[in-house]
CSV table of C-alpha atoms and ligand atoms in Angstrom, one decimal:
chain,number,residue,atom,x,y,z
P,778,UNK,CA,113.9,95.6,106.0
P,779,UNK,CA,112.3,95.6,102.4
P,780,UNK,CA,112.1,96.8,99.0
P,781,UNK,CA,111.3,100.4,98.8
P,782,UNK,CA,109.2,102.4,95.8
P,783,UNK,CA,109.7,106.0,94.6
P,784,UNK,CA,107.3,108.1,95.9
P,785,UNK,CA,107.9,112.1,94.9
P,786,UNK,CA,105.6,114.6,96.0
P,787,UNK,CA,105.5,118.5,95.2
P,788,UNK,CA,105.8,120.0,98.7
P,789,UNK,CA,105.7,124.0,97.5
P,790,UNK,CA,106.0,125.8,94.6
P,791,UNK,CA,106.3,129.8,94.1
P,792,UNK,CA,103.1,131.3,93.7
P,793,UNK,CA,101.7,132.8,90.6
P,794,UNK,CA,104.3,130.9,88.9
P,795,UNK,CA,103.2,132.0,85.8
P,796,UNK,CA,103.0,136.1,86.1
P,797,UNK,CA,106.5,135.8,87.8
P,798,UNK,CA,107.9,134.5,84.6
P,799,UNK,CA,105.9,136.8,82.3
P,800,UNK,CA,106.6,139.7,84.2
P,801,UNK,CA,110.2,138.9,84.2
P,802,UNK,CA,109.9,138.3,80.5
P,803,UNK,CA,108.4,141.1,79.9
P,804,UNK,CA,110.6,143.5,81.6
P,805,UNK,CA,113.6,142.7,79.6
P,806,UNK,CA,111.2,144.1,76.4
P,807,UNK,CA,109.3,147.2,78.0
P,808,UNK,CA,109.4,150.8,79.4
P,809,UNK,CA,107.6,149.3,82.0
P,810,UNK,CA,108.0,148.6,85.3
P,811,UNK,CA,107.7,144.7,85.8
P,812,UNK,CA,105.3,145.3,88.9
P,813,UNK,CA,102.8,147.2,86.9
P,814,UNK,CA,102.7,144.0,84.0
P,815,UNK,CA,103.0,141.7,86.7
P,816,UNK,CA,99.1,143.3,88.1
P,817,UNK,CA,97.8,143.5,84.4
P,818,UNK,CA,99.1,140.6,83.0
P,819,UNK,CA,97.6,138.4,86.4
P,820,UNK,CA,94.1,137.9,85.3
P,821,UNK,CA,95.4,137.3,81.6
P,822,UNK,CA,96.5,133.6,81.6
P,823,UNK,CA,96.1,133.0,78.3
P,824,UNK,CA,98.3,135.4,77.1
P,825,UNK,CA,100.6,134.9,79.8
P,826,UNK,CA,100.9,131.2,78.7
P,827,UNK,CA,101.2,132.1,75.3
P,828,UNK,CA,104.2,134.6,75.9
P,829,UNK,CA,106.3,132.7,78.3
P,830,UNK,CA,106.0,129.4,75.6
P,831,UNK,CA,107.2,131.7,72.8
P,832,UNK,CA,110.4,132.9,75.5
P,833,UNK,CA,111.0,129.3,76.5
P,834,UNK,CA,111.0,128.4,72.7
P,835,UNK,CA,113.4,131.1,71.7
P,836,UNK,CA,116.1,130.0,74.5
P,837,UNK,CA,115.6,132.9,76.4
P,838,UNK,CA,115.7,131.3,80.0
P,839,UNK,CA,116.9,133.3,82.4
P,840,UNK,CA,113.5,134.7,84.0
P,841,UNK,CA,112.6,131.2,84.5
P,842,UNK,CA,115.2,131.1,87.2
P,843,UNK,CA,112.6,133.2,89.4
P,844,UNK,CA,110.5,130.6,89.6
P,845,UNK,CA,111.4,127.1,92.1
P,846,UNK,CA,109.9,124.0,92.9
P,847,UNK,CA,110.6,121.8,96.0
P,848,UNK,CA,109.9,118.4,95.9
P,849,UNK,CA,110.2,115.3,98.6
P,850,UNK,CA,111.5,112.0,97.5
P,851,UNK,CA,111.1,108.8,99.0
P,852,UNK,CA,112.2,105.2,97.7
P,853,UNK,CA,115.3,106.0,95.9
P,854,UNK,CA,118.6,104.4,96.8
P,855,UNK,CA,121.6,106.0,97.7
P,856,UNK,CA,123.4,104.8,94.1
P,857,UNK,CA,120.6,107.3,92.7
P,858,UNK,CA,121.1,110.6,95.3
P,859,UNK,CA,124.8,110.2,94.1
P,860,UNK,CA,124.0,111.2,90.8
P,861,UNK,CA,121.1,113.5,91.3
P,862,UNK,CA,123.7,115.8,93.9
P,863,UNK,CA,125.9,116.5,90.7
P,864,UNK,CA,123.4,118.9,89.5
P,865,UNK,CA,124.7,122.0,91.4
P,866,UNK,CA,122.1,125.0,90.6
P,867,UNK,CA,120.1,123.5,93.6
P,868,UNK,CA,119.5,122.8,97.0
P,869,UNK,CA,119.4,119.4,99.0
P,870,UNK,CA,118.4,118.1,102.3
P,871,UNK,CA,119.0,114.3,102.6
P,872,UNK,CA,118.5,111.7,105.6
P,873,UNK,CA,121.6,111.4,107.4
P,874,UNK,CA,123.3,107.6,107.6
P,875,UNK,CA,124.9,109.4,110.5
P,876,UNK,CA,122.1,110.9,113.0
P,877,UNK,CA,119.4,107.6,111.5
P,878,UNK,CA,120.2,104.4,112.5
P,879,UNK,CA,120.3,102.0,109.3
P,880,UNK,CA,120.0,98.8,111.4
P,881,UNK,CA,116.6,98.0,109.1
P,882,UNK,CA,117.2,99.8,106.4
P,883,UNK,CA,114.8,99.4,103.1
P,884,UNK,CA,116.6,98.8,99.8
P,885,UNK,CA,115.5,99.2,95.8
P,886,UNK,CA,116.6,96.6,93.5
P,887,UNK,CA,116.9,97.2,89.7
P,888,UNK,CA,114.1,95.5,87.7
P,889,UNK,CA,116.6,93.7,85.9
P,890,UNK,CA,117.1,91.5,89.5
P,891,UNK,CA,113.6,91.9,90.4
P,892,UNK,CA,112.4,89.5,87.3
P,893,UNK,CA,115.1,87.0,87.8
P,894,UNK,CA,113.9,84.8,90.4
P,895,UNK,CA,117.6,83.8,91.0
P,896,UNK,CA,119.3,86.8,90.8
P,897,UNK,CA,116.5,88.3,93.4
P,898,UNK,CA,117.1,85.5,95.7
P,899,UNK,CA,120.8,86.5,95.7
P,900,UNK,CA,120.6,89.9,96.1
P,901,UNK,CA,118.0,89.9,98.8
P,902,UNK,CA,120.0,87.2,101.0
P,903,UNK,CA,123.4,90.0,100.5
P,904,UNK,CA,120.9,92.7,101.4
P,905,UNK,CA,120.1,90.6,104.7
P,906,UNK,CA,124.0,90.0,105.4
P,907,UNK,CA,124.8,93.6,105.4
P,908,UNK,CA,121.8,94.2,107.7
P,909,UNK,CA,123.4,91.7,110.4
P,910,UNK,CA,127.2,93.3,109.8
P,911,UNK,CA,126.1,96.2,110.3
P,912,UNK,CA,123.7,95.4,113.8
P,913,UNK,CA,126.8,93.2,114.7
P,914,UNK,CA,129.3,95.9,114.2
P,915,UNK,CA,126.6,98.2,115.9
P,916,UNK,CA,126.2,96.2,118.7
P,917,UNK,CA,130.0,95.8,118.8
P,918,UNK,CA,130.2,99.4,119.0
P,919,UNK,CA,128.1,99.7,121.9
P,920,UNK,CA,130.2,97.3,124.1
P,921,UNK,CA,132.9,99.6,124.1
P,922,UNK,CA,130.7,102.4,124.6
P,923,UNK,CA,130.4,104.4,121.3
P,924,UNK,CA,126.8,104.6,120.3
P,925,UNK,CA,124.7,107.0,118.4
P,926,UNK,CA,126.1,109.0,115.6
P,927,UNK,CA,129.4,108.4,116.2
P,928,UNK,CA,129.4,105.0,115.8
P,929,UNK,CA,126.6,105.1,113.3
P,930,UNK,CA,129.2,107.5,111.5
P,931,UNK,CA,131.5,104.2,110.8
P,932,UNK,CA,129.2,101.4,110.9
P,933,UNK,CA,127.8,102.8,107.9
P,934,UNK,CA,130.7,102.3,105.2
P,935,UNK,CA,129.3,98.7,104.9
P,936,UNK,CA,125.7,99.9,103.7
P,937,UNK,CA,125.0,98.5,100.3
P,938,UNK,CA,124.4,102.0,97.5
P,939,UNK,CA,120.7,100.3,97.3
P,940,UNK,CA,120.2,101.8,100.4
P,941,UNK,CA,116.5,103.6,100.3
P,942,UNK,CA,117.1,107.1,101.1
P,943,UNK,CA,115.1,110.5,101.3
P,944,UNK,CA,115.8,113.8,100.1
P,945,UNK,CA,114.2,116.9,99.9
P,946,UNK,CA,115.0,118.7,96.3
P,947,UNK,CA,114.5,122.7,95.2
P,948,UNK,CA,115.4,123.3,91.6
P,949,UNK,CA,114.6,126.4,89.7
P,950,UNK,CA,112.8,125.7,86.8
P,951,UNK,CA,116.0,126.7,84.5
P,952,UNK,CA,117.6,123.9,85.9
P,953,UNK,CA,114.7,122.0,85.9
P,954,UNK,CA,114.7,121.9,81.9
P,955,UNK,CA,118.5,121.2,82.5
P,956,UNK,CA,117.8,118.3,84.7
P,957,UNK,CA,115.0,116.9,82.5
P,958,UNK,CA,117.2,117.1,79.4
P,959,UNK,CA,120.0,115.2,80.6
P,960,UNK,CA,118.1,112.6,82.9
P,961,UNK,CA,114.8,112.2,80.8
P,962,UNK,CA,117.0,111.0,77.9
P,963,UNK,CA,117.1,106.6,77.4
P,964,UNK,CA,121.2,107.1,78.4
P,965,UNK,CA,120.5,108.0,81.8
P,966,UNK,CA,120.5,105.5,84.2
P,967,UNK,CA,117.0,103.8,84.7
P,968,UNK,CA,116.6,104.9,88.7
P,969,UNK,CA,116.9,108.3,88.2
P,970,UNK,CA,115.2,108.7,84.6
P,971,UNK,CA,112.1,107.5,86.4
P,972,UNK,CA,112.6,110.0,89.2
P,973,UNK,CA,112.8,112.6,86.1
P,974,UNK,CA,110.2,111.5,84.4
P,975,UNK,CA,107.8,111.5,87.5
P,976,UNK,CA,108.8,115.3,88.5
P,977,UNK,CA,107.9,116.1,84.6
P,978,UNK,CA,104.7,115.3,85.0
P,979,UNK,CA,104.1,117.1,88.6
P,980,UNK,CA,106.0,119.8,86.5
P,981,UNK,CA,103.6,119.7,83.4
P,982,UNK,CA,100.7,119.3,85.6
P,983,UNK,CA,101.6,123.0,87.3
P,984,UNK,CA,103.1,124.9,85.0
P,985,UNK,CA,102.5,123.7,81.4
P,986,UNK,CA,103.4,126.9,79.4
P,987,UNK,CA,107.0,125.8,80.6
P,988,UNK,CA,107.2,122.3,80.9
P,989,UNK,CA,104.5,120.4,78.2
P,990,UNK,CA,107.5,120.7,75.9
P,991,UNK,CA,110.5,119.7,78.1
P,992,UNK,CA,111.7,115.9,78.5
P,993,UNK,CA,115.3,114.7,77.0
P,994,UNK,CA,117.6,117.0,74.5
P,995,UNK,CA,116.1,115.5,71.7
P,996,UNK,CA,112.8,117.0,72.2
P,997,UNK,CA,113.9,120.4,71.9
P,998,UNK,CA,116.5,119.9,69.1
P,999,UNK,CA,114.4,117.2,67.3
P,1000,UNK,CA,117.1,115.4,66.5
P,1001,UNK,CA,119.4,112.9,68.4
P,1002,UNK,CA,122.5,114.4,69.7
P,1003,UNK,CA,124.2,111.5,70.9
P,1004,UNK,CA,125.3,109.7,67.7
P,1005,UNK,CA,125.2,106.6,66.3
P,1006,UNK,CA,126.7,104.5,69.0
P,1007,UNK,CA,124.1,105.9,71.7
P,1008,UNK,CA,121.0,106.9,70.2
P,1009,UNK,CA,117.7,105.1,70.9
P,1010,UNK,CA,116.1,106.2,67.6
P,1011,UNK,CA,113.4,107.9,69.2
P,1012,UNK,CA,114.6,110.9,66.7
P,1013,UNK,CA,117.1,110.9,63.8
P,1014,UNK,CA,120.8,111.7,64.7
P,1015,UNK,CA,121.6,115.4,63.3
P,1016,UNK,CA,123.3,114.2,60.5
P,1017,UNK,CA,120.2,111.9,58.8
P,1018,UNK,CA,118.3,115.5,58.2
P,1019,UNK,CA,121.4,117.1,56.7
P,1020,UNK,CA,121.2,120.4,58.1
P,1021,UNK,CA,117.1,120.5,58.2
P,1022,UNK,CA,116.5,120.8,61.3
P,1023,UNK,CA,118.1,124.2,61.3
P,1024,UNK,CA,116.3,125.5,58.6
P,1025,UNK,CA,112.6,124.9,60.4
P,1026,UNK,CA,114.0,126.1,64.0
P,1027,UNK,CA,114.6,129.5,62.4
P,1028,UNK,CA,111.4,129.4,60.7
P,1029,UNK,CA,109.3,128.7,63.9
P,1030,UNK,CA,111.4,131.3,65.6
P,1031,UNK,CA,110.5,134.0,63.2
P,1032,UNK,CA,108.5,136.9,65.1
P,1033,UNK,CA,107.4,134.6,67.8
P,1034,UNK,CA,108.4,137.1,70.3
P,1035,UNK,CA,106.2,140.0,70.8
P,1036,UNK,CA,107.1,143.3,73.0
J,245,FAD,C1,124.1,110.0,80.8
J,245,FAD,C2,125.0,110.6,81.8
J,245,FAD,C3,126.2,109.9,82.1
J,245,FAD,C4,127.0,110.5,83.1
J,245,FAD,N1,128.2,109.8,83.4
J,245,FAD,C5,129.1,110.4,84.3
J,245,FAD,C6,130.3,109.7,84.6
J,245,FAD,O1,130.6,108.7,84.1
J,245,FAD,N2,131.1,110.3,85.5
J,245,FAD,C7,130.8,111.5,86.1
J,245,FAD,O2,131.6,112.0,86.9
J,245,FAD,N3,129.7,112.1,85.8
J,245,FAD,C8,128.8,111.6,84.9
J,245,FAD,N4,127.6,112.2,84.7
J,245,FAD,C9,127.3,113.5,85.4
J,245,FAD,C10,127.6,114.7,84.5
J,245,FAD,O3,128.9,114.8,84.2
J,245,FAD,C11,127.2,116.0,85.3
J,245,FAD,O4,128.0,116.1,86.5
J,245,FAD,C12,125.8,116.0,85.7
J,245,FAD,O5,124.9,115.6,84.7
J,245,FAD,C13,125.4,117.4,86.2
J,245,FAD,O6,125.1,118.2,85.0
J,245,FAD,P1,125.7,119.6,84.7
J,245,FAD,O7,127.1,119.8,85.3
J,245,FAD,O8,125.5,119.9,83.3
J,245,FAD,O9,124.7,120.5,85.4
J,245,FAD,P2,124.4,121.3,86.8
J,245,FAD,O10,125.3,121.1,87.8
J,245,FAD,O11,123.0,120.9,87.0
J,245,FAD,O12,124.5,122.8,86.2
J,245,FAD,C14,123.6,123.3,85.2
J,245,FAD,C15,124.5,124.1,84.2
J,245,FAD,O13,125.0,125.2,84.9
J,245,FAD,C16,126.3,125.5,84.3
J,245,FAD,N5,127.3,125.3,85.4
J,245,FAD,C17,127.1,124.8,86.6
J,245,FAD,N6,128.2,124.8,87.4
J,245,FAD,C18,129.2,125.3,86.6
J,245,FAD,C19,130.6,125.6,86.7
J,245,FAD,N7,131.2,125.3,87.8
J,245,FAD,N8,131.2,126.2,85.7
J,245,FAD,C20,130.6,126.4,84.5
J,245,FAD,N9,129.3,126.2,84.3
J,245,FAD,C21,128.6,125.6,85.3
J,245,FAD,C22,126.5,124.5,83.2
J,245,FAD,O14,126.1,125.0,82.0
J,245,FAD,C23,125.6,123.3,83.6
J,245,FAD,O15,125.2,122.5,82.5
J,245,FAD,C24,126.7,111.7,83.7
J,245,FAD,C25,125.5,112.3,83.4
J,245,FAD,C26,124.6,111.8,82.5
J,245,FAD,C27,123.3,112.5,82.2
């Protein structure tokens, strides 16, 4: 039993990432046949980069849904996985509390505990008393012989939700944007912001012609959508730039997209 770190790794990604996008971009503009601009436009990075950035820019998302990432996460508690499992346009695969025995289960606690010496002591020595329930109950369990899942199954409703977990994540990279715009934003709970933020950067790192620009809302609008109450001032609420923002979107859009 003890405190548990994210750790997220990319485990696969689609292949030529970038020409599957462009192509699909493309196709939606052309006489041509999306296989045939899919060959020419492989060897032509540049210009695939610079088309499918002008596409993302403009809103036009939907060939990005061809494209998927699959990541593996480690050292997130169960209180994060409940939140992350709301965004539907994906698949999951998470450790079961069912079929894996939890009798020394890892835990995170929130940095606001961790640098409280108090407050850590506290939560540690509750983390410790579930752990004995639960081997108690367990063992309890066993003396009337039910073991295995089906005692696990039940023993398991008094596991704390800073439970480590792992799950196994595939996102498109439409919903990836989606994802990083509501999670990557300061109102999003601090577990799973980080967990954002960390798969932004394994995003950027492989495919920067769609993500170098992504993170919360207000990096696309430029402005703060949340309002006065809830903003963290990283940009100015919509109504400080009195209907600017507009204005320059359109101007930035003009022409951008070449056929
Ligand atoms: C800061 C913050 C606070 C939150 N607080 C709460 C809370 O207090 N309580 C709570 O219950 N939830 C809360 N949530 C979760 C939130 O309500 C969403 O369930 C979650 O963010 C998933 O987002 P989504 O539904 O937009 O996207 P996804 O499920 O990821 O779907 C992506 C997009 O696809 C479209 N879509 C998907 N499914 C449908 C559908 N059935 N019909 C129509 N369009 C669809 C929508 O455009 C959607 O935005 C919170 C989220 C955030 C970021």
């Amino acid at each position: 039993m003890a405190q548990a770190q994210l750790h997220i790794e990319i485990l696969d990604f689609s292949q030529n990432t970038l020409s599957i996008i462009y192509a699909a971009c493309r196709q939606c503009y052309s006489t041509k046949f999306a296989g045939e601009m899919f060959r020419e436009g492989v060897n032509d990075i540049k210009n695939q980069e610079e088309f499918v950035k002008q596409v993302v820019y403009s809103g036009h998302e939907s060939p990005l849904e061809h494209v998927k990432f699959t990541f593996a996460v480690e050292g997130v508690s169960r209180a994060l996985t409940h939140q992350l499992v709301r965004h539907r346009i994906a698949s999951y695969s998470q450790q079961s509390q069912r079929y894996v025995k939890e009798s020394d289960f890892d835990y995170i606690i929130p940095p606001s505990i961790e640098t409280d010496e108090e407050m850590k002591k506290e939560y540690t020595n509750i983390m410790q008393e579930i752990q004995a329930s639960y081997r108690h109950l367990l063992s309890a369990f066993e003396k009337k012989g039910k073991k295995g899942e089906s005692a696990n199954q039940d023993v398991r409703f008094v596991l704390p939700q800073a439970a480590e977990t792992k799950i196994v994540v595939t996102m498109n990279c439409r919903e990836l944007l989606h994802f990083f715009k509501e999670r990557c934003c300061s109102r999003a709970q601090w577990e799973i912001r980080k967990l954002a933020e960390e798969m932004l950067e394994l995003c950027k790192q492989k495919l920067p012609a769609v993500f170098s620009n992504a993170g919360a809302k207000c990096v696309a609008l430029g402005y703060c959508p949340e309002g006065a109450r809830f903003t963290c001032k990283k940009y100015p609420l919509k109504k400080a730039l009195g209907g600017k923002y507009k204005i320059s979107i359109k101007e930035e859009f003009n022409g951008v997209i070449k056929t």
